[in-house]
Coordinates of N, CA and C in Angstrom, one line a residue:
M1198 N 0.8 -1.2 0.0 CA 0.0 0.0 0.0 C 0.9 1.3 0.0
F1199 N 0.5 2.2 -0.9 CA 1.3 3.5 -0.9 C 0.7 4.5 0.0
K1200 N 1.6 5.2 0.6 CA 1.3 6.3 1.5 C 1.9 7.6 1.0
Y1201 N 1.2 8.6 0.9 CA 1.8 9.9 0.5 C 1.6 10.9 1.6
I1202 N 2.7 11.6 1.8 CA 2.7 12.7 2.8 C 2.9 14.0 2.0
F1203 N 2.0 15.0 2.2 CA 2.1 16.2 1.5 C 2.2 17.4 2.5
I1204 N 3.1 18.2 2.3 CA 3.3 19.4 3.2 C 3.5 20.6 2.4
F1205 N 2.9 21.7 2.8 CA 3.1 23.0 2.2 C 3.4 24.1 3.2
A1206 N 4.5 24.8 2.9 CA 4.9 25.8 3.9 C 5.3 27.1 3.1
G1207 N 5.2 28.2 3.7 CA 5.6 29.5 3.1 C 5.3 30.7 3.9
L1208 N 5.7 31.8 3.4 CA 5.5 33.1 4.0 C 4.0 33.5 3.9
F1209 N 3.5 33.9 5.0 CA 2.1 34.4 5.1 C 1.0 33.3 5.0
L1210 N 1.3 32.1 5.0 CA 0.3 31.1 4.7 C -0.6 30.8 5.9
L1211 N -0.3 31.4 7.0 CA -1.2 31.2 8.1 C -2.4 32.1 8.1
Q1212 N -2.4 33.0 7.2 CA -3.6 34.0 7.0 C -4.7 33.2 6.4
G1213 N -5.9 33.6 6.8 CA -7.1 32.9 6.2 C -7.5 33.3 4.8
D1214 N -7.2 34.5 4.4 CA -7.6 35.0 3.1 C -6.6 34.6 2.1
A1215 N -7.1 34.4 0.8 CA -6.2 34.1 -0.3 C -5.5 35.4 -0.6
M1216 N -4.2 35.2 -0.9 CA -3.4 36.4 -1.1 C -2.8 36.4 -2.5
E1217 N -2.9 37.5 -3.1 CA -2.3 37.6 -4.5 C -0.8 37.5 -4.4
E1218 N -0.2 36.8 -5.3 CA 1.2 36.6 -5.4 C 1.7 36.7 -6.8
L1219 N 2.9 37.2 -7.0 CA 3.5 37.2 -8.3 C 4.7 36.2 -8.2
S1220 N 4.7 35.3 -9.1 CA 5.9 34.4 -9.2 C 7.1 35.1 -9.8
W1221 N 8.3 34.8 -9.4 CA 9.5 35.4 -10.0 C 9.6 34.9 -11.4
N1222 N 9.9 35.8 -12.3 CA 10.0 35.5 -13.7 C 11.1 36.4 -14.3
E1223 N 12.1 35.8 -14.9 CA 13.2 36.6 -15.4 C 12.8 37.6 -16.5
G1224 N 11.6 37.4 -17.1 CA 11.1 38.3 -18.1 C 10.3 39.4 -17.6
Y1225 N 10.0 39.4 -16.3 CA 9.2 40.4 -15.7 C 9.9 41.2 -14.6
K1226 N 9.9 42.5 -14.6 CA 10.5 43.3 -13.6 C 9.4 44.0 -12.9
L1227 N 9.5 44.2 -11.6 CA 8.5 44.8 -10.8 C 8.3 46.3 -11.3
T1228 N 7.1 46.8 -11.1 CA 6.8 48.2 -11.3 C 6.2 48.7 -10.0
W1229 N 6.1 50.0 -9.9 CA 5.5 50.6 -8.7 C 4.1 50.2 -8.6
D1230 N 3.4 49.9 -9.7 CA 2.0 49.4 -9.6 C 1.9 48.1 -8.9
D1231 N 3.0 47.3 -8.8 CA 2.9 46.1 -8.0 C 2.9 46.3 -6.5
F1232 N 3.2 47.5 -6.0 CA 3.3 47.7 -4.6 C 2.0 48.3 -4.2
R1233 N 1.1 47.5 -3.7 CA -0.3 47.9 -3.4 C -0.6 48.0 -1.9
G1234 N 0.3 47.7 -1.1 CA 0.1 47.8 0.4 C 0.0 49.2 0.8
Q1235 N -0.5 49.4 2.0 CA -0.6 50.7 2.6 C 0.8 51.1 3.2
P1236 N 1.3 52.2 2.7 CA 2.6 52.7 3.2 C 2.6 52.9 4.7
N1237 N 3.7 52.6 5.4 CA 3.9 52.9 6.8 C 4.6 54.2 6.9
Q1238 N 3.8 55.2 7.4 CA 4.3 56.6 7.5 C 5.1 56.8 8.7
D1239 N 5.2 55.8 9.6 CA 6.0 55.9 10.9 C 7.4 55.4 10.7
T1240 N 7.9 55.2 9.4 CA 9.2 54.8 9.2 C 9.9 55.7 8.1
D1241 N 11.2 55.7 8.1 CA 11.9 56.4 7.1 C 12.0 55.7 5.8
A1242 N 11.7 54.4 5.8 CA 11.7 53.6 4.6 C 10.7 54.2 3.6
V1243 N 11.1 54.2 2.3 CA 10.2 54.7 1.3 C 9.5 53.6 0.5
A1244 N 10.0 52.3 0.7 CA 9.4 51.2 0.0 C 9.8 49.9 0.8
V1245 N 8.9 48.9 0.7 CA 9.1 47.6 1.3 C 8.7 46.5 0.3
T1246 N 9.5 45.6 0.1 CA 9.2 44.4 -0.7 C 8.9 43.2 0.2
A1247 N 7.7 42.7 0.1 CA 7.4 41.4 0.8 C 7.5 40.3 -0.3
S1248 N 8.5 39.4 0.0 CA 8.7 38.3 -0.9 C 9.0 37.1 0.0
G1249 N 8.9 35.9 -0.6 CA 9.3 34.7 0.2 C 9.3 33.5 -0.7
I1250 N 9.7 32.4 -0.1 CA 9.8 31.1 -0.8 C 8.6 30.2 -0.3
T1251 N 7.8 29.7 -1.2 CA 6.9 28.7 -0.8 C 7.5 27.3 -1.2
F1252 N 7.1 26.4 -0.4 CA 7.7 25.0 -0.5 C 6.6 24.0 -0.2
S1253 N 6.6 23.0 -1.1 CA 5.7 21.9 -0.8 C 6.4 20.6 -1.3
Y1254 N 6.0 19.5 -0.7 CA 6.6 18.2 -1.1 C 5.6 17.1 -0.9
S1255 N 5.8 16.0 -1.6 CA 5.1 14.8 -1.3 C 6.1 13.6 -1.2
I1256 N 5.9 12.7 -0.3 CA 6.8 11.6 -0.1 C 6.0 10.3 -0.4
K1257 N 6.6 9.5 -1.2 CA 6.0 8.2 -1.5 C 6.6 7.1 -0.6
Q1258 N 5.7 6.4 0.2 CA 6.1 5.4 1.1 C 5.4 4.1 0.8
L1259 N 6.2 3.0 1.0 CA 5.6 1.7 0.8 C 6.1 0.9 2.0
D1260 N 5.2 0.3 2.7 CA 5.6 -0.5 3.9 C 6.4 0.3 4.9
N1261 N 6.0 1.5 5.1 CA 6.7 2.5 6.0 C 8.1 2.7 5.6
K1262 N 8.4 2.6 4.4 CA 9.8 2.9 3.8 C 9.6 3.9 2.7
V1263 N 10.5 5.0 2.8 CA 10.4 6.1 1.8 C 11.0 5.6 0.5
H1264 N 10.3 5.7 -0.6 CA 10.8 5.2 -1.9 C 11.0 6.4 -2.9
G1265 N 10.5 7.5 -2.6 CA 10.6 8.6 -3.6 C 10.0 9.9 -3.0
F1266 N 10.2 11.0 -3.7 CA 9.6 12.3 -3.2 C 9.6 13.2 -4.4
K1267 N 8.7 14.2 -4.3 CA 8.7 15.3 -5.2 C 8.6 16.6 -4.4
T1268 N 9.1 17.7 -5.0 CA 9.1 19.0 -4.3 C 8.7 20.1 -5.3
L1269 N 8.2 21.2 -4.7 CA 7.9 22.4 -5.5 C 8.4 23.6 -4.7
V1270 N 9.3 24.3 -5.2 CA 9.8 25.5 -4.6 C 9.6 26.7 -5.5
K1271 N 9.0 27.8 -4.9 CA 8.7 29.0 -5.7 C 9.1 30.2 -5.0
A1272 N 9.5 31.2 -5.7 CA 9.8 32.5 -5.2 C 8.6 33.5 -5.5
F1273 N 8.0 34.1 -4.5 CA 6.9 34.9 -4.7 C 7.1 36.3 -4.2
F1274 N 6.4 37.3 -4.8 CA 6.3 38.7 -4.4 C 4.8 38.9 -4.0
Y1275 N 4.6 39.5 -2.9 CA 3.2 39.7 -2.4 C 2.8 41.2 -2.5
P1276 N 2.1 41.6 -3.5 CA 1.7 43.0 -3.8 C 1.0 43.7 -2.6
E1277 N 0.1 43.0 -2.0 CA -0.7 43.6 -0.9 C 0.1 43.8 0.4
H1278 N 1.3 43.2 0.5 CA 2.1 43.4 1.6 C 3.4 44.3 1.3
S1279 N 3.5 44.6 0.0 CA 4.6 45.5 -0.4 C 4.0 46.9 -0.6
W1280 N 4.8 47.8 -0.3 CA 4.3 49.2 -0.4 C 5.4 50.2 -0.7
C1281 N 5.0 51.4 -1.1 CA 5.9 52.5 -1.4 C 5.3 53.8 -1.1
K1282 N 6.1 54.8 -0.8 CA 5.6 56.1 -0.7 C 5.9 56.8 -2.0
S1283 N 4.8 56.8 -2.8 CA 5.0 57.1 -4.3 C 5.6 58.5 -4.5
D1284 N 5.5 59.4 -3.6 CA 6.1 60.7 -3.8 C 7.6 60.8 -3.5
Q1285 N 8.1 59.7 -3.0 CA 9.5 59.6 -2.6 C 10.4 58.6 -3.3
V1286 N 9.8 57.9 -4.2 CA 10.5 56.8 -4.9 C 10.9 57.2 -6.3
D1287 N 11.9 56.4 -6.8 CA 12.3 56.6 -8.2 C 12.8 55.3 -8.8
V1288 N 13.3 55.4 -10.0 CA 13.8 54.1 -10.7 C 14.9 53.4 -9.9
H1289 N 15.8 54.2 -9.3 CA 16.9 53.6 -8.5 C 16.3 52.8 -7.3
V1290 N 15.4 53.3 -6.6 CA 14.8 52.6 -5.5 C 14.0 51.4 -6.0
L1291 N 13.4 51.5 -7.1 CA 12.7 50.3 -7.7 C 13.7 49.2 -8.0
G1292 N 14.8 49.6 -8.5 CA 15.9 48.6 -8.7 C 16.3 47.9 -7.4
H1293 N 16.4 48.7 -6.4 CA 16.7 48.2 -5.0 C 15.7 47.1 -4.6
E1294 N 14.4 47.5 -4.8 CA 13.3 46.5 -4.4 C 13.3 45.3 -5.3
Q1295 N 13.6 45.5 -6.6 CA 13.7 44.3 -7.5 C 14.7 43.4 -7.1
L1296 N 15.9 43.9 -6.6 CA 17.0 43.1 -6.2 C 16.6 42.3 -4.9
H1297 N 15.7 42.8 -4.1 CA 15.2 42.0 -3.0 C 14.5 40.8 -3.5
F1298 N 13.7 41.0 -4.5 CA 12.9 39.8 -5.1 C 13.9 38.9 -5.8
D1299 N 14.9 39.4 -6.5 CA 15.9 38.6 -7.1 C 16.7 37.7 -6.1
I1300 N 17.0 38.3 -4.9 CA 17.6 37.6 -3.8 C 16.7 36.4 -3.4
T1301 N 15.4 36.7 -3.3 CA 14.5 35.6 -3.0 C 14.6 34.5 -4.0
E1302 N 14.6 34.8 -5.3 CA 14.8 33.8 -6.3 C 16.1 33.1 -6.2
L1303 N 17.2 33.8 -5.9 CA 18.5 33.1 -5.7 C 18.4 32.0 -4.7
H1304 N 17.7 32.3 -3.6 CA 17.6 31.3 -2.5 C 16.7 30.2 -2.9
A1305 N 15.7 30.5 -3.7 CA 14.8 29.4 -4.2 C 15.7 28.4 -5.1
R1306 N 16.6 29.0 -5.9 CA 17.5 28.2 -6.7 C 18.5 27.4 -5.8
I1307 N 19.0 28.0 -4.8 CA 19.9 27.3 -3.9 C 19.2 26.1 -3.3
F1308 N 18.0 26.4 -2.8 CA 17.1 25.3 -2.2 C 16.9 24.2 -3.2
R1309 N 16.5 24.5 -4.4 CA 16.3 23.5 -5.4 C 17.5 22.6 -5.7
Q1310 N 18.7 23.3 -5.7 CA 19.9 22.6 -5.9 C 20.2 21.7 -4.8
R1311 N 20.0 22.1 -3.6 CA 20.3 21.3 -2.4 C 19.3 20.1 -2.4
I1312 N 18.1 20.3 -2.8 CA 17.1 19.2 -2.8 C 17.6 18.1 -3.8
T1313 N 18.2 18.5 -4.9 CA 18.6 17.5 -5.9 C 19.7 16.6 -5.4
M1314 N 20.3 16.9 -4.3 CA 21.4 16.1 -3.7 C 20.8 15.1 -2.7
L1315 N 19.5 15.2 -2.4 CA 18.9 14.3 -1.4 C 18.6 12.9 -2.0
K1316 N 18.7 11.9 -1.2 CA 18.2 10.6 -1.6 C 17.1 10.3 -0.6
P1317 N 16.1 9.5 -1.1 CA 15.1 9.1 -0.1 C 15.6 8.4 1.1
H1318 N 15.1 8.7 2.2 CA 15.5 8.1 3.5 C 14.3 8.3 4.5
D1319 N 14.3 7.5 5.6 CA 13.2 7.4 6.5 C 12.9 8.7 7.2
N1320 N 13.8 9.6 7.3 CA 13.6 10.9 8.0 C 13.6 12.0 7.0
L1321 N 13.1 11.7 5.8 CA 13.1 12.7 4.7 C 12.3 13.9 5.1
A1322 N 11.1 13.7 5.6 CA 10.2 14.9 5.9 C 10.9 15.9 6.8
Q1323 N 11.6 15.4 7.9 CA 12.3 16.3 8.8 C 13.4 17.0 8.1
T1324 N 14.1 16.2 7.3 CA 15.3 16.8 6.5 C 14.8 17.9 5.6
L1325 N 13.7 17.7 4.9 CA 13.2 18.8 4.0 C 12.7 20.0 4.8
Q1326 N 12.0 19.8 5.9 CA 11.6 20.9 6.8 C 12.8 21.6 7.3
D1327 N 13.8 20.9 7.8 CA 15.0 21.6 8.3 C 15.7 22.4 7.2
M1328 N 15.8 21.8 6.0 CA 16.4 22.5 4.8 C 15.6 23.8 4.5
H1329 N 14.3 23.7 4.6 CA 13.4 24.9 4.3 C 13.7 26.0 5.4
S1330 N 13.8 25.6 6.6 CA 14.1 26.5 7.7 C 15.4 27.2 7.5
A1331 N 16.4 26.4 7.1 CA 17.8 26.9 6.9 C 17.8 27.9 5.8
I1332 N 17.1 27.6 4.7 CA 17.2 28.5 3.5 C 16.4 29.8 3.9
D1333 N 15.3 29.7 4.6 CA 14.6 30.9 5.0 C 15.5 31.8 5.9
E1334 N 16.3 31.2 6.8 CA 17.2 32.0 7.6 C 18.3 32.6 6.8
E1335 N 18.9 31.8 5.8 CA 19.9 32.4 5.0 C 19.4 33.5 4.1
L1336 N 18.2 33.4 3.6 CA 17.5 34.4 2.8 C 17.4 35.7 3.7
A1337 N 16.9 35.6 4.9 CA 16.7 36.7 5.7 C 18.0 37.4 6.0
N1338 N 19.0 36.6 6.3 CA 20.4 37.2 6.6 C 20.9 38.0 5.3
M1339 N 20.7 37.4 4.2 CA 21.2 38.1 3.0 C 20.4 39.4 2.7
Q1340 N 19.1 39.3 2.9 CA 18.3 40.5 2.7 C 18.8 41.6 3.6
N1341 N 19.0 41.3 4.9 CA 19.5 42.3 5.9 C 20.9 42.8 5.5
N1342 N 21.8 41.9 5.1 CA 23.1 42.4 4.7 C 23.1 43.3 3.4
Y1343 N 22.2 42.9 2.5 CA 22.0 43.8 1.3 C 21.6 45.2 1.7
D1344 N 20.6 45.3 2.6 CA 20.1 46.6 3.0 C 21.2 47.3 3.7
A1345 N 21.9 46.7 4.6 CA 23.0 47.3 5.3 C 24.1 47.8 4.4
E1346 N 24.6 47.0 3.5 CA 25.7 47.3 2.7 C 25.3 48.3 1.6
S1347 N 24.1 48.3 1.2 CA 23.7 49.3 0.2 C 23.0 50.5 0.8
E1348 N 23.0 50.5 2.2 CA 22.4 51.6 2.9 C 21.0 51.9 2.4
Y1349 N 20.2 50.8 2.2 CA 18.8 50.9 1.7 C 18.7 51.7 0.4
S1350 N 19.7 51.5 -0.5 CA 19.8 52.0 -1.8 C 20.5 53.4 -1.9
I1351 N 20.9 53.9 -0.7 CA 21.5 55.2 -0.7 C 23.0 55.1 -1.2
N1352 N 23.7 54.1 -0.9 CA 25.0 53.8 -1.4 C 25.0 53.2 -2.8
V1353 N 25.1 54.1 -3.8 CA 24.9 53.7 -5.2 C 26.0 52.6 -5.6
E1354 N 27.2 52.8 -5.1 CA 28.3 51.9 -5.5 C 28.0 50.5 -4.8
G1355 N 27.6 50.6 -3.5 CA 27.3 49.3 -2.8 C 26.1 48.6 -3.5
Q1356 N 25.1 49.4 -3.9 CA 24.0 48.8 -4.6 C 24.4 48.1 -5.9
Q1357 N 25.3 48.7 -6.6 CA 25.8 48.2 -7.9 C 26.6 46.9 -7.7
K1358 N 27.4 46.9 -6.6 CA 28.1 45.6 -6.3 C 27.2 44.5 -6.0
W1359 N 26.1 44.7 -5.3 CA 25.1 43.7 -5.0 C 24.4 43.3 -6.3
K1360 N 24.1 44.2 -7.1 CA 23.4 43.9 -8.3 C 24.2 43.0 -9.2
D1361 N 25.5 43.3 -9.3 CA 26.4 42.5 -10.1 C 26.6 41.1 -9.5
S1362 N 26.8 41.1 -8.2 CA 27.0 39.8 -7.5 C 25.8 38.9 -7.7
I1363 N 24.6 39.4 -7.5 CA 23.4 38.6 -7.6 C 23.2 38.1 -9.0
A1364 N 23.5 38.9 -10.0 CA 23.3 38.5 -11.4 C 24.3 37.4 -11.7
I1365 N 25.5 37.4 -11.2 CA 26.5 36.3 -11.4 C 26.0 35.0 -10.7
R1366 N 25.5 35.2 -9.5 CA 25.0 34.0 -8.8 C 23.8 33.4 -9.4
L1367 N 22.9 34.2 -9.8 CA 21.7 33.7 -10.5 C 22.0 33.0 -11.8
K1368 N 23.0 33.5 -12.6 CA 23.4 32.9 -13.8 C 24.1 31.5 -13.5
A1369 N 24.9 31.5 -12.4 CA 25.5 30.2 -12.1 C 24.5 29.1 -11.7
L1370 N 23.3 29.5 -11.2 CA 22.3 28.5 -10.8 C 21.1 28.6 -11.8
D1371 N 21.4 28.9 -13.1 CA 20.4 29.1 -14.1 C 19.6 27.8 -14.3
K1372 N 20.1 26.7 -14.2 CA 19.4 25.4 -14.4 C 18.4 25.2 -13.3
F1373 N 18.4 25.9 -12.2 CA 17.5 25.8 -11.1 C 16.5 26.9 -11.0
K1374 N 16.4 27.7 -12.1 CA 15.6 28.9 -12.1 C 14.1 28.6 -12.0
S1375 N 13.3 29.5 -11.5 CA 11.9 29.3 -11.5 C 11.3 29.3 -12.9
K1376 N 10.4 28.4 -13.1 CA 9.7 28.3 -14.4 C 8.4 29.0 -14.2
G1377 N 8.1 29.8 -15.1 CA 6.8 30.5 -14.9 C 6.6 31.6 -15.8

């Protein structure tokens, strides 16, 4: 008898309402129209990108032994949770926000690459959940480092270094890119 285990995890999934999401796509760049959330006037930030990695998997078991698995990893942008102060933003700031989304895609690719190295084993569900937690932590750390080193887009040279670095890393993991 076959037994399937299916798990789905991701950013904002605990909310009851369906949420609009944009899948990362190399042919599409964010526009300010994609930032539909209510701006936070109590912060100096002029824009915020809400993005994250969703992850699901199924595990095929026979006689309580894992025989195979499938996964789905996606990088999403959440328009209703992303916002901008339209009177204070420009094309440079939009590029900063796009790079936040590109960093999310980079981590989706890293996650997919790591998954390809896994072999079915009895503790696979826990391994996948641990990998998902680890990649989420790595993603958050990189997003914070990016903001710090680019000074939230103020440091133009720092911003360009990050843009170049992320482009190289995305290219290196091109075979793991999001399809969509």
